[in-house]
Tab-separated table of C-alpha atoms in Angstrom:
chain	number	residue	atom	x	y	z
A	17	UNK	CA	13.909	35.868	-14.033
A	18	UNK	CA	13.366	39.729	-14.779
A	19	UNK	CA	9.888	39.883	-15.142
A	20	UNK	CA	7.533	42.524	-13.436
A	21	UNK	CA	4.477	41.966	-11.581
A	22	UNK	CA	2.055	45.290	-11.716
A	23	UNK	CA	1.993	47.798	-13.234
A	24	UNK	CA	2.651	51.586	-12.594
A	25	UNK	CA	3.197	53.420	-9.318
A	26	UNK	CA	-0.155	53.556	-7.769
A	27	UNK	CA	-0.877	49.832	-7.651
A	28	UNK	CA	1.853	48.690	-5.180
A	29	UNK	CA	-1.048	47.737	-2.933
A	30	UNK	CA	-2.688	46.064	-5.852
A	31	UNK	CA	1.520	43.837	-5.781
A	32	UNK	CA	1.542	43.253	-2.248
A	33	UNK	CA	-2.279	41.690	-2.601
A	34	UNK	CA	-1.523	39.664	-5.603
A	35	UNK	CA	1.876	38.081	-3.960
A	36	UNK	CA	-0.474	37.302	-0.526
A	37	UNK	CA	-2.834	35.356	-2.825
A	38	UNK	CA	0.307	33.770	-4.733
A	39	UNK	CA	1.437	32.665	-1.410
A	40	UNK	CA	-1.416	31.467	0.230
A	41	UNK	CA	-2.301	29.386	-3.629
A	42	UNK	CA	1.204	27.726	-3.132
A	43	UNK	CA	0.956	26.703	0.320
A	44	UNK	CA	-2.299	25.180	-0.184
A	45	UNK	CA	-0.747	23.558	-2.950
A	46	UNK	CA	2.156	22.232	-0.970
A	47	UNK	CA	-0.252	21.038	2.125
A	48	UNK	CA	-2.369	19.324	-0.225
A	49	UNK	CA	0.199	17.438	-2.192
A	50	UNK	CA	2.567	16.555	1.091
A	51	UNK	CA	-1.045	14.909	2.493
A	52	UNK	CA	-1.585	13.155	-1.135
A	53	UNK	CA	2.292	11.889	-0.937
A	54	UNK	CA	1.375	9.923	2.643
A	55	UNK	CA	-1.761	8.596	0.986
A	56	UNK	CA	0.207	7.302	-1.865
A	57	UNK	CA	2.972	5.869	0.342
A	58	UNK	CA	-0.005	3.703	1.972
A	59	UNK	CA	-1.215	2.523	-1.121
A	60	UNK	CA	2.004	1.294	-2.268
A	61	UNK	CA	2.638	-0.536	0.571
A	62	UNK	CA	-0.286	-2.408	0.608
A	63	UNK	CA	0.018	-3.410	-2.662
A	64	UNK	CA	3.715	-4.511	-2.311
A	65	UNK	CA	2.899	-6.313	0.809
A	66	UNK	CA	0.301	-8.160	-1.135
A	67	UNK	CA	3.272	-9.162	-3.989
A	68	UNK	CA	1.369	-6.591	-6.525
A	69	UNK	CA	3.917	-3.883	-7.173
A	70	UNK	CA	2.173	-2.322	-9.427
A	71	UNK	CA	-1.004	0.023	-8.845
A	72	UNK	CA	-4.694	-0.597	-10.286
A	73	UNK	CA	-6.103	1.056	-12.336
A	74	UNK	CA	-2.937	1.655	-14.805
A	75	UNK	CA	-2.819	5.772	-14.298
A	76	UNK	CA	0.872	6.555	-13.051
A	77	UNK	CA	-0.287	9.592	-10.766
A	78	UNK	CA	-2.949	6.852	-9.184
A	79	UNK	CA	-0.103	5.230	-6.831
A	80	UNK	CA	-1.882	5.432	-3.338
A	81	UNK	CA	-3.984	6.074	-0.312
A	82	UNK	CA	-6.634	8.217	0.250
A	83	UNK	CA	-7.634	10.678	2.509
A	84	UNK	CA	-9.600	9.731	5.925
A	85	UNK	CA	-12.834	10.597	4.662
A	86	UNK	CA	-11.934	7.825	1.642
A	87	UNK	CA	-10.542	5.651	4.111
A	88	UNK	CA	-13.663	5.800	5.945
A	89	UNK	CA	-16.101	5.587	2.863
A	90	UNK	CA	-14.444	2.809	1.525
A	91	UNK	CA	-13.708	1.029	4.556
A	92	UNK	CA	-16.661	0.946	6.553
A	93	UNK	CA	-18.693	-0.277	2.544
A	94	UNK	CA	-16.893	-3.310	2.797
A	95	UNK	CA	-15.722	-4.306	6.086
A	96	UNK	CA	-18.839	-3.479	7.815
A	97	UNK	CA	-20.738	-7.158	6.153
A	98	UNK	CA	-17.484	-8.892	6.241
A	99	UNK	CA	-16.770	-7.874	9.609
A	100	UNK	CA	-20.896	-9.188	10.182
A	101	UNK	CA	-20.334	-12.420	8.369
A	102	UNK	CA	-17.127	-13.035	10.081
A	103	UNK	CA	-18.869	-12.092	13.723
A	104	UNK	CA	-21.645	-14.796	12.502
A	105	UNK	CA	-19.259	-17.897	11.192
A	106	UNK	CA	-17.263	-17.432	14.287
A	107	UNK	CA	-20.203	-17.790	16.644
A	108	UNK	CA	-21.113	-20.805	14.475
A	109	UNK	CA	-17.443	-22.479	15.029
A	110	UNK	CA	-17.768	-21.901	18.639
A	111	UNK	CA	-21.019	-23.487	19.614
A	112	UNK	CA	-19.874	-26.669	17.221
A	113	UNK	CA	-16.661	-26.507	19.543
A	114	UNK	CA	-19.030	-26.248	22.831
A	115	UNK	CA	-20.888	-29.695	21.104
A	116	UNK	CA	-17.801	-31.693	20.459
A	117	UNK	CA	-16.498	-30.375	24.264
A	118	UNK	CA	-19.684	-31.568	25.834
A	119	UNK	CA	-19.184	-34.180	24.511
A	120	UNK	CA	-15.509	-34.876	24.955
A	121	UNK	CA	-16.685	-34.035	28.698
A	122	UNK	CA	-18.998	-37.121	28.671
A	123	UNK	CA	-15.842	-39.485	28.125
A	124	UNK	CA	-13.863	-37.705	30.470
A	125	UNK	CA	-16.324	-38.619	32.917
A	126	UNK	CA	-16.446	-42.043	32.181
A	127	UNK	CA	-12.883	-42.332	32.165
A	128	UNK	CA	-12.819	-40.714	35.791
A	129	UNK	CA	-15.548	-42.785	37.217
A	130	UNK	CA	-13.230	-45.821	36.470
A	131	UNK	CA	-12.225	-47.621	39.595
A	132	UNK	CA	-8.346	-47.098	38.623
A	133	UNK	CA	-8.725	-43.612	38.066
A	134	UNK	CA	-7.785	-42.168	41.804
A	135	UNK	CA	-4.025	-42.066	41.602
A	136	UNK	CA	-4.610	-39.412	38.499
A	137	UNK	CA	-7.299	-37.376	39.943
A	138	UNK	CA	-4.911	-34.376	41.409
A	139	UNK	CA	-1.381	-33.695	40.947
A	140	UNK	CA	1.147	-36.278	42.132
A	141	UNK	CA	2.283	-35.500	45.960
A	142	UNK	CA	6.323	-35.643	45.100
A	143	UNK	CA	7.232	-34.347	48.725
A	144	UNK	CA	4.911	-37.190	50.281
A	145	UNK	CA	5.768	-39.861	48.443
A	146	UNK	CA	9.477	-39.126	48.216
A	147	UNK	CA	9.566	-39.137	44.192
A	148	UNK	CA	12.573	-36.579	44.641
A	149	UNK	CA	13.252	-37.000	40.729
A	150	UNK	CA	10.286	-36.873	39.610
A	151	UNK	CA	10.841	-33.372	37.854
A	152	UNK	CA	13.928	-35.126	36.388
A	153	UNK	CA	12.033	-37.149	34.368
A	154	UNK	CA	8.535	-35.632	33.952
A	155	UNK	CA	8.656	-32.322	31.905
A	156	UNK	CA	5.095	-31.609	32.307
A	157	UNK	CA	3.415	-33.019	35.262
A	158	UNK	CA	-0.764	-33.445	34.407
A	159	UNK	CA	-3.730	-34.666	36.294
A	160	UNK	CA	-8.035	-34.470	35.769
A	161	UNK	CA	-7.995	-31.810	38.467
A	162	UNK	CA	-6.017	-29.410	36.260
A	163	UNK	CA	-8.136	-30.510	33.293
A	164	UNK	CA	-10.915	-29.932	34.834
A	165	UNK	CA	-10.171	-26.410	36.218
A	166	UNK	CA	-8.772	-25.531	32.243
A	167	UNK	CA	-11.516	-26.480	31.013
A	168	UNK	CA	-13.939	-24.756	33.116
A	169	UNK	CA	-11.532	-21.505	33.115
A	170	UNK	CA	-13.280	-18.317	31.965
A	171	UNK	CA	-10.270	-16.062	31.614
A	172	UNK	CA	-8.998	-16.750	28.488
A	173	UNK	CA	-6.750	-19.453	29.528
A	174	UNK	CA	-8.861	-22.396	28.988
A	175	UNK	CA	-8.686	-24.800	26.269
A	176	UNK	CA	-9.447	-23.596	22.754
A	177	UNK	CA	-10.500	-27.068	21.315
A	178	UNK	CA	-10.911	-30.694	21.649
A	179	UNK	CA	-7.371	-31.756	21.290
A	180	UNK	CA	-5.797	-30.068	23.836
A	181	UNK	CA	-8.063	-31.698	25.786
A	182	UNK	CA	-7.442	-34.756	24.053
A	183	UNK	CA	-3.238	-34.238	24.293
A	184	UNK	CA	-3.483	-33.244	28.256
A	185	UNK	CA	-5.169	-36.460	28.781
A	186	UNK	CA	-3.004	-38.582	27.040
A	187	UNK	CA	-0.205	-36.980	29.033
A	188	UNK	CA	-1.675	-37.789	32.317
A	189	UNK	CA	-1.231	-41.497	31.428
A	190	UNK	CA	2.199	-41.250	29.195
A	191	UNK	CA	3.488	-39.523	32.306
A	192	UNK	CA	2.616	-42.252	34.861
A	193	UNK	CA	3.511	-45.063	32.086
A	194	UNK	CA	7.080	-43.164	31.966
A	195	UNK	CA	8.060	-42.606	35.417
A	196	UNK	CA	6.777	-46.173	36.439
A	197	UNK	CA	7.967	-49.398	35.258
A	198	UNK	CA	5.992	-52.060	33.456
A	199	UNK	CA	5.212	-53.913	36.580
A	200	UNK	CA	4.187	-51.104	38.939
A	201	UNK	CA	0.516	-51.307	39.186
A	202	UNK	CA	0.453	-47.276	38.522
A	203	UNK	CA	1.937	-48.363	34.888
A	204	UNK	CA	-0.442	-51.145	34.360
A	205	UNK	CA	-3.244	-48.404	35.664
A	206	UNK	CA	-2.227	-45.841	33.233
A	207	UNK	CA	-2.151	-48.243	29.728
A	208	UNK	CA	-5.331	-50.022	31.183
A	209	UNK	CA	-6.935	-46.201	31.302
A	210	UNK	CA	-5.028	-44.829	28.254
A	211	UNK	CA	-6.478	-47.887	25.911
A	212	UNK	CA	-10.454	-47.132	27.038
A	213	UNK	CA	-9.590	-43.687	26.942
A	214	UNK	CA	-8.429	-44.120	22.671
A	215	UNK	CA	-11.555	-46.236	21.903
A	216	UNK	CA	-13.648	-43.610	22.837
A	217	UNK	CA	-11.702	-41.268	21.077
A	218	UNK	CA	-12.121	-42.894	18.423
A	219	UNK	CA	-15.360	-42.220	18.301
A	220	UNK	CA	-15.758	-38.766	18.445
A	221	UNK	CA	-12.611	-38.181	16.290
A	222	UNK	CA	-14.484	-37.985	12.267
A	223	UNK	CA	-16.427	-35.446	13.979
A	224	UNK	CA	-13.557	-33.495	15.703
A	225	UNK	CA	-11.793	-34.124	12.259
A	226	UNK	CA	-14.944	-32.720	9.925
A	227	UNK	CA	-15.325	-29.416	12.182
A	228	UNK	CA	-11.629	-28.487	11.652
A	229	UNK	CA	-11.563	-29.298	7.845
A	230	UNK	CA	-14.531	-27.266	8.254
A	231	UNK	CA	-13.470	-24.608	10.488
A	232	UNK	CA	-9.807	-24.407	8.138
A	233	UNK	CA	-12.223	-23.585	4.818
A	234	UNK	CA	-14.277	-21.411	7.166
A	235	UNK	CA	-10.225	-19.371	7.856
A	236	UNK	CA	-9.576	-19.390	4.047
A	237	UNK	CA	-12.495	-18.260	2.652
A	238	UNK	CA	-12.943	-15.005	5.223
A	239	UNK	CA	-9.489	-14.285	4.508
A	240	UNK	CA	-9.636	-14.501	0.908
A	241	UNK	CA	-12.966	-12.200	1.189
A	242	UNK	CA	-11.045	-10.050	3.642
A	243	UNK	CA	-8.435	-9.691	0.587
A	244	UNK	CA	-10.805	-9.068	-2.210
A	245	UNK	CA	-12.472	-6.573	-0.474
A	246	UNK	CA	-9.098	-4.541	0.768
A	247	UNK	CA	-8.010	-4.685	-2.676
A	248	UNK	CA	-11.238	-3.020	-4.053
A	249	UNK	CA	-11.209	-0.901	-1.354
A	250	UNK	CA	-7.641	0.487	-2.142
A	251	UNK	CA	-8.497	0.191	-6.331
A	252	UNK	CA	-11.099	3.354	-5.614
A	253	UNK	CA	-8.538	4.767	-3.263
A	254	UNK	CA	-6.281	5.183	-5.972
A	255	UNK	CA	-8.488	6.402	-8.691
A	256	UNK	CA	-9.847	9.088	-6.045
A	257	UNK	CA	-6.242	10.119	-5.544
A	258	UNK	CA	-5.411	10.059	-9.316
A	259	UNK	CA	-8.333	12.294	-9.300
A	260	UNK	CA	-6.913	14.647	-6.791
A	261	UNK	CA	-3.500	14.443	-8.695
A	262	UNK	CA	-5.475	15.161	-11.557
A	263	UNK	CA	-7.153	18.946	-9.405
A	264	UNK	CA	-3.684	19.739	-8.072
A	265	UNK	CA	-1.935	19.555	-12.086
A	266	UNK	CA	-5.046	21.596	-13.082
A	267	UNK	CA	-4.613	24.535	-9.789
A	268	UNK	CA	-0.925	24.400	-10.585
A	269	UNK	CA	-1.335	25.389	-14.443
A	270	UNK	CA	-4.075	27.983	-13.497
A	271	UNK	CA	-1.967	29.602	-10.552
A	272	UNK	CA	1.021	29.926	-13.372
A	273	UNK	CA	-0.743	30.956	-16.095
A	274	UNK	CA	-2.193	33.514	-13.510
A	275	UNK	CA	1.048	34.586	-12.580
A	276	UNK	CA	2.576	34.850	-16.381
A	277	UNK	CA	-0.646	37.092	-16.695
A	278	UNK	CA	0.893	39.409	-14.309
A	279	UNK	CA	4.019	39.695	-15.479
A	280	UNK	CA	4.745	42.860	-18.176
A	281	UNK	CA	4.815	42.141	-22.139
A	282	UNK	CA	8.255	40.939	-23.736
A	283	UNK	CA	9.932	43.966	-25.463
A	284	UNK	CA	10.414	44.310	-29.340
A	285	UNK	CA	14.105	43.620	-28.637
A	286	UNK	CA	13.599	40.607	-26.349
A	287	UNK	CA	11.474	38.570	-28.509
A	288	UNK	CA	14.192	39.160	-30.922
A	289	UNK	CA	16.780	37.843	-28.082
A	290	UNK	CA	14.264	34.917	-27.980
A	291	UNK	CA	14.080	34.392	-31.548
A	292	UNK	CA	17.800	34.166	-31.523
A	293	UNK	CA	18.394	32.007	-28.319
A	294	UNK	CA	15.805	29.249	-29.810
A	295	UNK	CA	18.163	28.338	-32.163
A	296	UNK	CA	20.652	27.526	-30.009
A	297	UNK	CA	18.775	24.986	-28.782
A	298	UNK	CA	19.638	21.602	-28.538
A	299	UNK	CA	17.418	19.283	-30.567
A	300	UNK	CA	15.615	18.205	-28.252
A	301	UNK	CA	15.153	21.085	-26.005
A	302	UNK	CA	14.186	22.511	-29.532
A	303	UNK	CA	11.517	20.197	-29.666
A	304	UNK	CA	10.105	20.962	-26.322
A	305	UNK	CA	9.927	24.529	-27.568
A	306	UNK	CA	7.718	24.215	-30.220
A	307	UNK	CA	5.718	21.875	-27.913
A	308	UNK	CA	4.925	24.592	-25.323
A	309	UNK	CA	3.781	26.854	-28.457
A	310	UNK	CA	1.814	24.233	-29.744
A	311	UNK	CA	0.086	23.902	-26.442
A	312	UNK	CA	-1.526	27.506	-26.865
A	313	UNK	CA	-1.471	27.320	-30.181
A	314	UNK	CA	-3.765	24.298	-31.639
A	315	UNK	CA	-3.082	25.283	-35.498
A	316	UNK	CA	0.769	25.085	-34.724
A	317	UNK	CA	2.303	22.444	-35.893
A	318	UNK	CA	5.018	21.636	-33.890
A	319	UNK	CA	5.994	18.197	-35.628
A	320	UNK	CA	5.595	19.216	-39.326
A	321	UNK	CA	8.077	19.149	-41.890
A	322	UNK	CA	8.485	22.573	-42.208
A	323	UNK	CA	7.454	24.692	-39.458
A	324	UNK	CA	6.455	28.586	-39.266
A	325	UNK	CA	7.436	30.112	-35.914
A	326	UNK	CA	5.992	33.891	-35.848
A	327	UNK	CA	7.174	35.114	-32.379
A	328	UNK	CA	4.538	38.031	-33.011
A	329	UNK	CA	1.613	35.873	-32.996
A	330	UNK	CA	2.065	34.287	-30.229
A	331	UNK	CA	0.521	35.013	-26.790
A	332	UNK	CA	2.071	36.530	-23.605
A	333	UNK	CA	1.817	33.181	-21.382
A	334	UNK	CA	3.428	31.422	-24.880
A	335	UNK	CA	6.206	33.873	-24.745
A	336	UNK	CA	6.804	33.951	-21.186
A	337	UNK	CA	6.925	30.167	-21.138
A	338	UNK	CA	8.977	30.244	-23.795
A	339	UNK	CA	11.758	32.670	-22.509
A	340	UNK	CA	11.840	30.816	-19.702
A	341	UNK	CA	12.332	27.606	-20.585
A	342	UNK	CA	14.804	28.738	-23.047
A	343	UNK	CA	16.811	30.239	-20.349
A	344	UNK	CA	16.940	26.893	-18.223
A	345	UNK	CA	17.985	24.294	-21.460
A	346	UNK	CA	20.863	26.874	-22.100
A	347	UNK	CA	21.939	27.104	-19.208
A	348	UNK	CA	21.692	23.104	-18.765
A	349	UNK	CA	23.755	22.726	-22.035
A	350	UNK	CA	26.174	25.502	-21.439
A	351	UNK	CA	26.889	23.382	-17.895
A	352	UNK	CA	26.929	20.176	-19.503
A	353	UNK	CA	28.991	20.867	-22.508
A	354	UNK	CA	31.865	23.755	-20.765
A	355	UNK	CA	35.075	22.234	-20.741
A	356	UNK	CA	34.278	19.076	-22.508
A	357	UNK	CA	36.403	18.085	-25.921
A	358	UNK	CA	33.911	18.155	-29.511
A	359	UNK	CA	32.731	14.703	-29.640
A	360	UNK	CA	32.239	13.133	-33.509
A	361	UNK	CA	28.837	12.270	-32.358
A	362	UNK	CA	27.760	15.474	-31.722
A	363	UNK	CA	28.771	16.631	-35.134
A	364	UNK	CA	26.673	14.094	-36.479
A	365	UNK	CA	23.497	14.890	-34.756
A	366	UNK	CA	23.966	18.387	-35.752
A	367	UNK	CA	24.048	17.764	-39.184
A	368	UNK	CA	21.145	15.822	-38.881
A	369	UNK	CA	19.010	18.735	-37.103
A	370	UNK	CA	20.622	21.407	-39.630
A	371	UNK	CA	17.583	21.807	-41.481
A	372	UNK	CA	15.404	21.426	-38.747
A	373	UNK	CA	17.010	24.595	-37.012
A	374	UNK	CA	16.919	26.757	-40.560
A	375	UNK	CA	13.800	25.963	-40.874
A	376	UNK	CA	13.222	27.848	-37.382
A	377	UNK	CA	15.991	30.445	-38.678
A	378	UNK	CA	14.348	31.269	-41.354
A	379	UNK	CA	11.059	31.561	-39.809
A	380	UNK	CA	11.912	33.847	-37.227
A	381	UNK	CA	13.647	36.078	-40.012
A	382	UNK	CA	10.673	36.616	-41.642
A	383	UNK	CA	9.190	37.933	-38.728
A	384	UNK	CA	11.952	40.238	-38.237
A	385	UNK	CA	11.476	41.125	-41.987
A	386	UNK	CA	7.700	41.810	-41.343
A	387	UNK	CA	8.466	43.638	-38.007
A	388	UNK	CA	11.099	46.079	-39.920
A	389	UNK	CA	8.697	47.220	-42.636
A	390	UNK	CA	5.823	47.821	-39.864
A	391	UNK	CA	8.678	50.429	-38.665
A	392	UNK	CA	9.487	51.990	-41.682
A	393	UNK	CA	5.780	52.303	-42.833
A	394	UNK	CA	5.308	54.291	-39.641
């Protein structure tokens, strides 16, 4: 591109100052946008992980995530109660748990105070009592002494509800049922046990039964709020990123228009150049032309029948737009169509855009024709 930024001799310090500021403009530009990209990424990805693919609130630049100070605005607005009402319900669960343990507790007891109870009060003495294949045939050995000790086990490894309790129980007896035949009085111990032990469990059971219907709705219903909220949480996300999309477009067209504003007039003889190379144009690169003059220009008409394309009315940032834009598509076409054979098709869409391009022709001529008699009334 040949244009020049300044103007005459003396302002070179006036150059060096405007480039600095052109610098530092673009590399806040390119922090900015490289920090919006990661946001975006974020976004996406939650939404995708959720099966939504595609991004509320219907803006294309309004793909993703936000910045921290977002994040945080939006995150601690609606996870803050949830994270409250989820603290509360779960202290709820627990203390109904505690009840229904008591109270499994209270038919352990009975069960232990039975007068058959003793051989299953600690864990069975396999060296003592020469069982030597008793591992053989019991997978998981179980007795009230480990029960108990679970049960009363602080650390995290206890039991988490009733039936494990329930299952380690019925285990003790299965166990001793298994490894002992039908006759042994340990077997007839064990069913005699194991049959008291189910009629209590009996009772208890609608109420073990109603808390985890209860505590499963309890699970679906935080995790369905959980969801609703992230969602609306990353809906404003995007629309404050669109917005920020929206600044950057807006700092981008103001640092180029300040740059175009820099840059020296076009000469008399290359807005004729220009003239010229805009009908060369492809049709729709030709289209895009009249677009960028239409977008400083709001009387242009730049999809009319017949358009009027005065090169000397139009602004410096216009021009400048224009000349390079033009240079690009030609280039572009002179790439993409070197070497290649005519193709029938191409004729065709030529002779469709014929009189679209004298219209432009002839346009530009008469502001040749205007520009000439200026001359020679001087």
């Amino acid at each position: 591109m040949d244009q020049t930024i300044g103007g005459g001799g003396g302002a070179s310090s006036d150059v060096v100052a405007d480039l600095d500021g052109f610098k530092r403009n673009v590399d806040e530009i390119v922090a900015n946008v490289d920090k919006l990209e990661k946001q975006l990424i974020e976004v996406e990805q939650f939404y995708q992980s959720n099966g939504n693919n595609s991004i509320q609130g219907n803006n294309s630049r309004g793909g993703p995530v936000v910045k921290e100070k977002v994040r945080e605005k939006h995150h601690i607005a609606t996870k803050k109660p949830l994270l409250l009402d989820a603290a509360r319900t779960e202290t709820a669960a627990a203390k109904r748990m505690q009840e229904l343990m008591r109270q499994f507790a209270t038919i352990l007891r009975q069960i232990t105070q039975h007068k058959w109870a003793w051989p299953f009060m600690e864990p069975v003495d396999v060296e003592g009592l020469g069982l030597h294949d008793y591992y053989e045939v019991i997978e998981k050995p179980m007795d009230f002494s480990t029960i108990k000790s679970k049960m009363e086990a602080k650390d995290g490894t206890g039991y988490k509800n009733v039936r494990e309790i329930y299952a380690d129980v019925r285990l003790i007896f299965k166990n001793a049922m298994k490894y002992n035949n039908e006759k042994h009085d340990v077997h007839v111990m064990a069913k005699t046990l194991l049959e008291k032990f189910e009629e209590k469990w009996l009772q208890l059971l609608p109420k073990v039964a109603e808390e985890e219907a209860r505590s499963l709705e309890e699970e679906a219903q935080a995790q369905l709020d959980l969801q609703l909220a992230q969602e609306t949480a990353y809906a404003n996300m995007a629309r404050e990123l669109s917005n920020e999309l929206e600044e950057v477009d807006i700092h981008l067209k103001n640092l180029k228009e300040m740059v175009i504003q820099k840059c020296r007039k076009l000469s008399t003889h290359e807005k004729k150049l220009l003239g010229t190379a805009l009908t060369k144009l492809s049709p729709e690169n030709l289209s895009r032309a009249l677009e960028i003059v239409a977008e400083n220009n709001p009387n242009f008409q730049s999809s009319a029948e017949e358009v009027d394309l005065d090169i000397d009315a139009q602004t410096d940032f216009t021009l400048w737009r224009l000349k390079i834009f033009v240079k690009d598509a030609l280039d572009v076409q002179g790439k993409s169509s070197g070497g290649m054979a005519p193709n029938h098709n191409d004729f065709m869409d030529d002779k469709k855009n014929n009189k679209r391009r004298r219209e432009i022709c002839d346009s530009l001529a008469k502001t040749n024709s205007k520009r000439t008699k200026k001359i020679a009334a001087l």
